[in-house]
GROMACS .gro file of C-alpha atoms in nm:
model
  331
    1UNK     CA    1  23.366  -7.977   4.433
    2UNK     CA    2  23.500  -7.999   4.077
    3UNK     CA    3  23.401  -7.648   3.869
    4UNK     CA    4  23.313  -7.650   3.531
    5UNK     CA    5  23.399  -7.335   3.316
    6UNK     CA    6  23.100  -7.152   3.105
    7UNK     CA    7  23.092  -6.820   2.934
    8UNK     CA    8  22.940  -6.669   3.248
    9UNK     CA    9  23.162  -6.828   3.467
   10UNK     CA   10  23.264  -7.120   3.663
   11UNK     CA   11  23.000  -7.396   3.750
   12UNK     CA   12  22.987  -7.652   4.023
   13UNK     CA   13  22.970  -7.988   3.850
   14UNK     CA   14  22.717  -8.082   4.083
   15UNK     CA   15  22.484  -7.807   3.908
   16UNK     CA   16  22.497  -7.861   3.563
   17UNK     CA   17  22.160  -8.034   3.591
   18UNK     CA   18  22.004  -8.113   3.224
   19UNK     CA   19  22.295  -8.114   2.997
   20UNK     CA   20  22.353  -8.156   2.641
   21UNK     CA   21  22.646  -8.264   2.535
   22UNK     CA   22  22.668  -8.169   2.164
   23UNK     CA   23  22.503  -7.825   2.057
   24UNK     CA   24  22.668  -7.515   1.833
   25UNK     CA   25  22.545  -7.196   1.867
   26UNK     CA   26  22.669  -7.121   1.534
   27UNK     CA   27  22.876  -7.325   1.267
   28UNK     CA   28  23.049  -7.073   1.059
   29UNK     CA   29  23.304  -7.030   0.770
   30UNK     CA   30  23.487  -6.721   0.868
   31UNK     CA   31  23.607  -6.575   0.540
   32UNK     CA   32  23.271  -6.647   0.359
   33UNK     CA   33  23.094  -6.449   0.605
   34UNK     CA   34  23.360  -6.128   0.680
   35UNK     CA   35  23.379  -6.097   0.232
   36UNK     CA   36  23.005  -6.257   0.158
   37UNK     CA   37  22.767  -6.136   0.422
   38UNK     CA   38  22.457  -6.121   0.256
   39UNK     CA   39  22.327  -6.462   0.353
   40UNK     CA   40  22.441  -6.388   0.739
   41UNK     CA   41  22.271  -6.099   0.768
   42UNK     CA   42  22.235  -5.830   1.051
   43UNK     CA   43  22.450  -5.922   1.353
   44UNK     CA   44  22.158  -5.805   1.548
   45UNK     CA   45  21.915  -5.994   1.427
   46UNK     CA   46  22.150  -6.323   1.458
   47UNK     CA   47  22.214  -6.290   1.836
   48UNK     CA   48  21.858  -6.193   1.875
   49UNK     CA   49  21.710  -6.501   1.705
   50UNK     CA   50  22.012  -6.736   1.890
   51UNK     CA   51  21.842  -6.555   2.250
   52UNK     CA   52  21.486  -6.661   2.126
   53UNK     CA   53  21.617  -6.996   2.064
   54UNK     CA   54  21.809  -7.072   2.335
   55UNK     CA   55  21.581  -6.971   2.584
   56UNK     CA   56  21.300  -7.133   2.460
   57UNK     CA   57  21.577  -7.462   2.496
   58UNK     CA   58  21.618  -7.351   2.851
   59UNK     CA   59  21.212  -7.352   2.907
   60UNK     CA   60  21.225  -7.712   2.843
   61UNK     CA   61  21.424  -7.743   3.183
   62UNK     CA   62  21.818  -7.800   2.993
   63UNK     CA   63  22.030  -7.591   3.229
   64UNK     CA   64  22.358  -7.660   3.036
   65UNK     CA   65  22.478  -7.715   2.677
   66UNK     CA   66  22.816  -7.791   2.515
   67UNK     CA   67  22.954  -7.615   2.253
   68UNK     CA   68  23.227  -7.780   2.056
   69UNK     CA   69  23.274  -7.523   1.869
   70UNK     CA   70  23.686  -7.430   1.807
   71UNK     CA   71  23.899  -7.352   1.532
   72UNK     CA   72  23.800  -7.484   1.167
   73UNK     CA   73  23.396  -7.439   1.288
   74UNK     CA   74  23.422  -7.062   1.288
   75UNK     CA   75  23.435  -7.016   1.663
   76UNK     CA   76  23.390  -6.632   1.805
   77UNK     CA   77  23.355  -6.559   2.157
   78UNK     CA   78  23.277  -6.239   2.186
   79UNK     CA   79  22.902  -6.310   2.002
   80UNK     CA   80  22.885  -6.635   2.176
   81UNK     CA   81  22.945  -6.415   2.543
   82UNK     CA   82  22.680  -6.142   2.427
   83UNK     CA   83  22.399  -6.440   2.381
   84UNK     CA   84  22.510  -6.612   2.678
   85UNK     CA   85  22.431  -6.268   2.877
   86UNK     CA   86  22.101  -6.261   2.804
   87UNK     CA   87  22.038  -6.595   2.863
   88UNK     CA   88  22.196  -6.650   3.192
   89UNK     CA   89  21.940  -6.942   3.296
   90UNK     CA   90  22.143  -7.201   3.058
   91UNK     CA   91  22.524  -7.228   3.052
   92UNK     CA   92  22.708  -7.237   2.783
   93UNK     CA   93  23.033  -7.446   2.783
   94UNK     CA   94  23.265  -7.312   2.547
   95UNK     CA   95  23.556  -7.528   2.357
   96UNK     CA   96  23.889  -7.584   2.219
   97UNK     CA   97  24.077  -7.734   1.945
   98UNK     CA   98  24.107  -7.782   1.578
   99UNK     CA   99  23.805  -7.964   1.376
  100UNK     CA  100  23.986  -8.132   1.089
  101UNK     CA  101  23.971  -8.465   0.899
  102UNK     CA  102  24.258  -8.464   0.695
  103UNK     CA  103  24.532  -8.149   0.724
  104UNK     CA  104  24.610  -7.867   1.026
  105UNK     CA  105  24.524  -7.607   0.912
  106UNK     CA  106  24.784  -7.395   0.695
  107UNK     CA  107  24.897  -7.169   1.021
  108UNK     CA  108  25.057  -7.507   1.186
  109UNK     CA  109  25.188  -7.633   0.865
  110UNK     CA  110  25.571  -7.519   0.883
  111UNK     CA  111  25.556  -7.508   1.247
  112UNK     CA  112  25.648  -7.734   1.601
  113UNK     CA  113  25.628  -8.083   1.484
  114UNK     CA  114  25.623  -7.958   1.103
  115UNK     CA  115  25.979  -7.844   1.184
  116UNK     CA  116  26.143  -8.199   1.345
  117UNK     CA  117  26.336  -8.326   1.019
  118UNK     CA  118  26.448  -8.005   0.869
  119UNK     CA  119  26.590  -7.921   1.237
  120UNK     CA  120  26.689  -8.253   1.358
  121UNK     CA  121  26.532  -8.203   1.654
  122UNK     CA  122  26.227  -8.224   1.865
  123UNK     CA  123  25.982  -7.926   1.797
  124UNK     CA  124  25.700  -7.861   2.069
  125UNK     CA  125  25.409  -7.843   1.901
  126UNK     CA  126  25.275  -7.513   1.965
  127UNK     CA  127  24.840  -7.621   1.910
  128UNK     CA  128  24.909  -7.736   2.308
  129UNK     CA  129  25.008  -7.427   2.415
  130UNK     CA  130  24.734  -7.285   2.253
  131UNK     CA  131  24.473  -7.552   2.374
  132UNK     CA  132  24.645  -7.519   2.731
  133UNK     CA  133  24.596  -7.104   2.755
  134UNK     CA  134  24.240  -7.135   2.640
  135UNK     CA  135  24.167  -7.277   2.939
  136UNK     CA  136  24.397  -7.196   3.171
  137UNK     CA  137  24.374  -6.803   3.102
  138UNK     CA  138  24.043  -6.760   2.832
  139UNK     CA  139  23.972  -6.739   2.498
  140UNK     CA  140  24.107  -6.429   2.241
  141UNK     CA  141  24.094  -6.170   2.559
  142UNK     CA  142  23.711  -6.232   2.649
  143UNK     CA  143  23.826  -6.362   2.984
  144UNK     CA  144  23.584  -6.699   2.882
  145UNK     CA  145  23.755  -7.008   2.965
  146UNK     CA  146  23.733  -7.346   2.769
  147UNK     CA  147  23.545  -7.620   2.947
  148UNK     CA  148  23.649  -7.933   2.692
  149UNK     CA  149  23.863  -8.020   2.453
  150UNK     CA  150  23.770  -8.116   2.096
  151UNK     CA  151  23.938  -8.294   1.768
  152UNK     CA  152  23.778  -8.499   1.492
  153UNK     CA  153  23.857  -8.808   1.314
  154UNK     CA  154  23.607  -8.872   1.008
  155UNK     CA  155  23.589  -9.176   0.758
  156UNK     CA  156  23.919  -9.071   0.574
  157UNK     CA  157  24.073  -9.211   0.869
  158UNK     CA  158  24.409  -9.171   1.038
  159UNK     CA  159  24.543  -8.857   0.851
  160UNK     CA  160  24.839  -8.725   0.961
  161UNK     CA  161  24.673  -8.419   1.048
  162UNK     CA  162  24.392  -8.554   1.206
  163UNK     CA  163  24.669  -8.754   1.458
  164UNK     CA  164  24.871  -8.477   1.511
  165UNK     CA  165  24.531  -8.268   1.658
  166UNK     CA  166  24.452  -8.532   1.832
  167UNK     CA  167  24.770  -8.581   2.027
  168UNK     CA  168  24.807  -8.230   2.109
  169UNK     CA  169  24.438  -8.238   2.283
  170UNK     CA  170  24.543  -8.541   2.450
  171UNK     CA  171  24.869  -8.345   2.623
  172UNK     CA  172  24.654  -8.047   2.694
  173UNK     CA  173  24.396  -8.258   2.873
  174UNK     CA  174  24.679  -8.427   3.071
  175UNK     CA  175  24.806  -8.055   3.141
  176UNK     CA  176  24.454  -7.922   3.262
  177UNK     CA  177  24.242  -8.230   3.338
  178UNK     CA  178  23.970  -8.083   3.088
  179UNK     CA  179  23.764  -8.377   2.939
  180UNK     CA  180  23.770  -8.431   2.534
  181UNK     CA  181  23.458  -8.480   2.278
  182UNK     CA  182  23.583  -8.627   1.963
  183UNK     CA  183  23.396  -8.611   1.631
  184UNK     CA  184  23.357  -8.978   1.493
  185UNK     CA  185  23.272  -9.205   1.217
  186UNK     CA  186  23.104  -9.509   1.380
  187UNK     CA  187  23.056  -9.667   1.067
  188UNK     CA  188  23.384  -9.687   0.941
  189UNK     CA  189  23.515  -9.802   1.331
  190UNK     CA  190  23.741  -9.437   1.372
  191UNK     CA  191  23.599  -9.460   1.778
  192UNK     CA  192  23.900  -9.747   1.797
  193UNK     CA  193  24.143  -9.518   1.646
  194UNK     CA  194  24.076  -9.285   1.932
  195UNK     CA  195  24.163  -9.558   2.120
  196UNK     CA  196  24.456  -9.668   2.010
  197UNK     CA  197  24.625  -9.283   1.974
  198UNK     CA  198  24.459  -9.085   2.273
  199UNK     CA  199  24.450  -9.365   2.507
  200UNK     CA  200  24.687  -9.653   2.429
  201UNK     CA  201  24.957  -9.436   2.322
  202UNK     CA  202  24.905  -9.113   2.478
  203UNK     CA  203  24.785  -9.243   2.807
  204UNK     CA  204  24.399  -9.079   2.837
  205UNK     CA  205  24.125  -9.268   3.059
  206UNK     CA  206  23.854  -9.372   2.750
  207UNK     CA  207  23.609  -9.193   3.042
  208UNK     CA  208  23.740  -8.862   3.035
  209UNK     CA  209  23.680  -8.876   2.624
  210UNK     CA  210  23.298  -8.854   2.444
  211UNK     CA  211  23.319  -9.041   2.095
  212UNK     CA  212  23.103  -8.813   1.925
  213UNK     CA  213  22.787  -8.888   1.692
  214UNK     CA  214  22.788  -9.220   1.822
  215UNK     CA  215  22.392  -9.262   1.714
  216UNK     CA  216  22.519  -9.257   1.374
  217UNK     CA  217  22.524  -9.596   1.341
  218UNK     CA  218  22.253  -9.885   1.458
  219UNK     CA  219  22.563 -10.150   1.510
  220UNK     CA  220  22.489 -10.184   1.858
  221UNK     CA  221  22.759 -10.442   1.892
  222UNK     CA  222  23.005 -10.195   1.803
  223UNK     CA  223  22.898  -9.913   2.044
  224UNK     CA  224  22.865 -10.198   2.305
  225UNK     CA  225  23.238 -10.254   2.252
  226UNK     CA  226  23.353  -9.875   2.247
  227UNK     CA  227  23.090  -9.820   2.579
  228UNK     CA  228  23.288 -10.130   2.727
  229UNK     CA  229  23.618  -9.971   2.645
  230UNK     CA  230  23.523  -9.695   2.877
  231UNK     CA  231  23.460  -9.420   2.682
  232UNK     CA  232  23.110  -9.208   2.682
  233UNK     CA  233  22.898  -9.242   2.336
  234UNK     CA  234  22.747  -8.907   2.236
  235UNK     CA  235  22.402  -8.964   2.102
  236UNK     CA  236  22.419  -8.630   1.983
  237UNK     CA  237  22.260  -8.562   1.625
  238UNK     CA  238  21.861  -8.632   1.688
  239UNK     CA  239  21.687  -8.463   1.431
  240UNK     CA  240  21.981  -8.518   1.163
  241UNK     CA  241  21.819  -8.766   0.943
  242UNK     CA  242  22.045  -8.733   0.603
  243UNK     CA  243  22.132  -9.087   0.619
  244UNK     CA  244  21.928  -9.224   0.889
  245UNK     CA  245  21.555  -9.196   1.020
  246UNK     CA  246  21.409  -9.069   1.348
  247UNK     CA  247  21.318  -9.404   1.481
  248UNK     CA  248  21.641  -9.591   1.350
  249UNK     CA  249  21.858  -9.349   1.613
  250UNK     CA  250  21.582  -9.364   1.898
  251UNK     CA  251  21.562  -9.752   1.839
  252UNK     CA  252  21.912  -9.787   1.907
  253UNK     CA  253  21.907  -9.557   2.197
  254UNK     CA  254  21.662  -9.791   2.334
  255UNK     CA  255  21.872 -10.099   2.296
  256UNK     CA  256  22.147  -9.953   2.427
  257UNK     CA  257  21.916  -9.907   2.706
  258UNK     CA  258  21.817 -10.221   2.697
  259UNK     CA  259  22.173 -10.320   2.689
  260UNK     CA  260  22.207 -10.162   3.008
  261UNK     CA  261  22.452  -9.831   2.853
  262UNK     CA  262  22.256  -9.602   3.010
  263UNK     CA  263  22.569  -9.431   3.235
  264UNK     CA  264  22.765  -9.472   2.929
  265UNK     CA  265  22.576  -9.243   2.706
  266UNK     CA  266  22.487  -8.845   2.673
  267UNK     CA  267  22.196  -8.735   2.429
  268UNK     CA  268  22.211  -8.387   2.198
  269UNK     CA  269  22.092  -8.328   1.892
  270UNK     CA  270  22.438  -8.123   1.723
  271UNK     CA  271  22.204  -7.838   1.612
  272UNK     CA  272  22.307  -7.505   1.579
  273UNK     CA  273  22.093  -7.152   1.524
  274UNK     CA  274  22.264  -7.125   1.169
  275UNK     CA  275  22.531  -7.312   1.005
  276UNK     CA  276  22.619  -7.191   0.699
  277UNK     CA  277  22.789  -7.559   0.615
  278UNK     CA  278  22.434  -7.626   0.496
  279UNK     CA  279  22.199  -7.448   0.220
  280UNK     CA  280  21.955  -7.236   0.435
  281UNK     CA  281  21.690  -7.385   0.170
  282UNK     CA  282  21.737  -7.761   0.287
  283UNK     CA  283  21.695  -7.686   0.679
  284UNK     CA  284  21.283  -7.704   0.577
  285UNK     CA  285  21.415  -8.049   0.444
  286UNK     CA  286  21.518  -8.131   0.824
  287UNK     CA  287  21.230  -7.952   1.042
  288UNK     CA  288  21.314  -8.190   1.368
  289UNK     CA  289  21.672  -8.085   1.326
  290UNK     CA  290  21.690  -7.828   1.625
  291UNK     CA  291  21.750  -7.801   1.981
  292UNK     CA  292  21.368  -7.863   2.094
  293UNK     CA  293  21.395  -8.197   1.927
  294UNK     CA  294  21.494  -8.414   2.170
  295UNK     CA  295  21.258  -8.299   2.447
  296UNK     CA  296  20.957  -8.314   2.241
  297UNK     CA  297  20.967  -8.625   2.057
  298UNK     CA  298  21.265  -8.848   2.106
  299UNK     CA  299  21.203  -8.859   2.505
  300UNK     CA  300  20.855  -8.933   2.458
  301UNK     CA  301  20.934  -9.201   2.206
  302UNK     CA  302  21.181  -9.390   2.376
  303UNK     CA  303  21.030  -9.372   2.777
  304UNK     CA  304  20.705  -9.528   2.540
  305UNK     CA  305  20.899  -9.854   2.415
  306UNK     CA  306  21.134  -9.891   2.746
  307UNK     CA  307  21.342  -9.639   2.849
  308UNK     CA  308  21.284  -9.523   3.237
  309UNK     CA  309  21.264  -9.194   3.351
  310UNK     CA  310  21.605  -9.316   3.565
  311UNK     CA  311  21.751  -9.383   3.242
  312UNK     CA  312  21.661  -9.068   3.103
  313UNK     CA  313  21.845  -8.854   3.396
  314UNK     CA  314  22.167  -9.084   3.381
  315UNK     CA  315  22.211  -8.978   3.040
  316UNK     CA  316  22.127  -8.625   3.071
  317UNK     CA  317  22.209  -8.538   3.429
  318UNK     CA  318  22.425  -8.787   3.628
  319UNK     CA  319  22.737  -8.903   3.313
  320UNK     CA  320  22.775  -8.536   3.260
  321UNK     CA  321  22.816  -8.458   3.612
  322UNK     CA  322  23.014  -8.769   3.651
  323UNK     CA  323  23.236  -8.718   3.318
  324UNK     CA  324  23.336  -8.362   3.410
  325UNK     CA  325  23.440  -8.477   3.766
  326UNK     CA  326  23.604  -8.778   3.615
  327UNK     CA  327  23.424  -8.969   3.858
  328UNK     CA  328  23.294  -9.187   3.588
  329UNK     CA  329  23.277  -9.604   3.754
  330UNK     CA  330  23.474  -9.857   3.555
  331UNK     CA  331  23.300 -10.019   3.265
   0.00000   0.00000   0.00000
């Protein structure tokens, strides 16, 4: 039986159960919060609230969440290990990888591939390596090993930095076998850039990869395309309604449905206990923007104009189970 890792542990696949796809703990900015605590607070009181939260997630019957949380989204294990301990009715699937849309980070700049002209040779690139031992041997000593792999590609497109990320998750899946979530931009089309670096060139099955934030856009023809490619659409920001609405995401969920997607598609809502990314005085600006979310109103919402109960645990029980054993069925 394939194993999933968690923070507690390793996980049959077959036990996952409920599982959402796309969830943070906590989005943070490292060096704001070490020299500018103030707005973070006590560390006590931060675990204790993400407990409260979490578990009141788990009393809605979600036995699993992904975290894609990895370098460039402030990613600490250690805090993310002491929750998950008191919480040991949901598992928590940690991550790892670089979150960039543009440039690696400064670290990476004058190093592996950085270093090809200047040495006239080929440099290993050393993010694999990294990528490889987080799962492989666990994360920064905690003994917590990753469970996916994650990059981003946003609406600036292509960057240099953005492919190089991207290619060194693609050789560290093909080194472990652990599946990939990529953050995307449906609207400006970045799901078939994935597809033409990760899988055309660099030889990953589109069902082993989850084009992130997929919901973003209502261009159902589009997703149709990407879900016929192979890959898994993450439905993942319910609740998110900058530029969107509540019933413009769960209308397209319903096509998609309709459509007959259901096995291509996972459903999260990308919320986090705190995420300093975003003033903590516009969060009462987004009160459906939190992990309860999607069992309280979107489910409702779409089972009422179509969507079967089968449907519903394809998309949050069976394509995880399936996508972590890579036992997803051909498009």
């Amino acid at each position: 039986m394939t194993t999933v890792s968690t923070v507690l542990g390793e996980v049959g696949a077959a036990d996952l159960g409920r599982t959402y796809m796309h969830e943070h703990v906590f989005i943070l900015t490292p060096d704001i919060q070490q020299d500018f605590p103030q707005e973070w607070g006590d560390e006590d009181e931060r675990v204790a609230d993400a407990v409260t939260r979490l578990r009141a997630l788990a009393g809605q019957g979600v036995r699993t969440v992904v975290d894609p949380t990895v370098i460039g989204l402030g990613r600490y294990l250690p805090r993310i290990r002491r929750i998950a301990e008191q919480v040991p009715e949901l598992n928590i699937v940690a991550a790892t990888g670089i979150y960039t849309y543009d440039s690696v980070p400064r670290y990476f700049r004058y190093r592996g591939p950085a270093l090809n002209e200047a040495l006239g040779t080929e440099v290993p690139d050393p993010m694999v390596d990294m990528f490889v031992a987080d799962i492989t041997e666990g994360i920064a000593g905690t003994g917590v090993r990753a469970g996916m792999l994650k990059c981003a590609i946003d609406e600036e497109g292509l960057r240099s930095g953005v492919e190089r990320v991207m290619r060194a998750v693609a050789r560290a899946h093909h080194e472990t076998g652990v599946p990939i979530t990529v953050h995307t931009h449906p609207g400006s089309g970045t799901g078939l850039l994935v597809k033409q670096v990760m899988c055309d060139q660099e030889g990953v099955d589109p069902a082993r990869i989850v084009l992130g934030h997929s919901g973003d856009t209502t261009d159902t023809d589009h997703l149709s395309e990407l879900a016929d490619a192979g890959f898994v659409l993450g439905m993942d920001r319910f609740g998110l309604n900058f530029d969107t609405t509540f019933e413009a995401r769960a209308d397209t969920l319903v096509e998609m449905c309709r459509r007959g997607y259901a096995e291509r598609m996972v459903l999260s809502q990308d919320a986090a206990c705190f995420n300093d990314w975003i003033d903590p005085n516009v969060m009462a600006f987004l009160p459906q923007w939190n992990y309860l979310h999607l069992g309280e109103e979107v489910l409702p919402y779409v089972q009422e104009r179509g969507v079967t109960e089968e449907q519903v645990h394809t998309m949050l029980v069976d394509t995880p189970r399936a996508f972590f054993e890579g036992a997803l069925p051909k498009p």
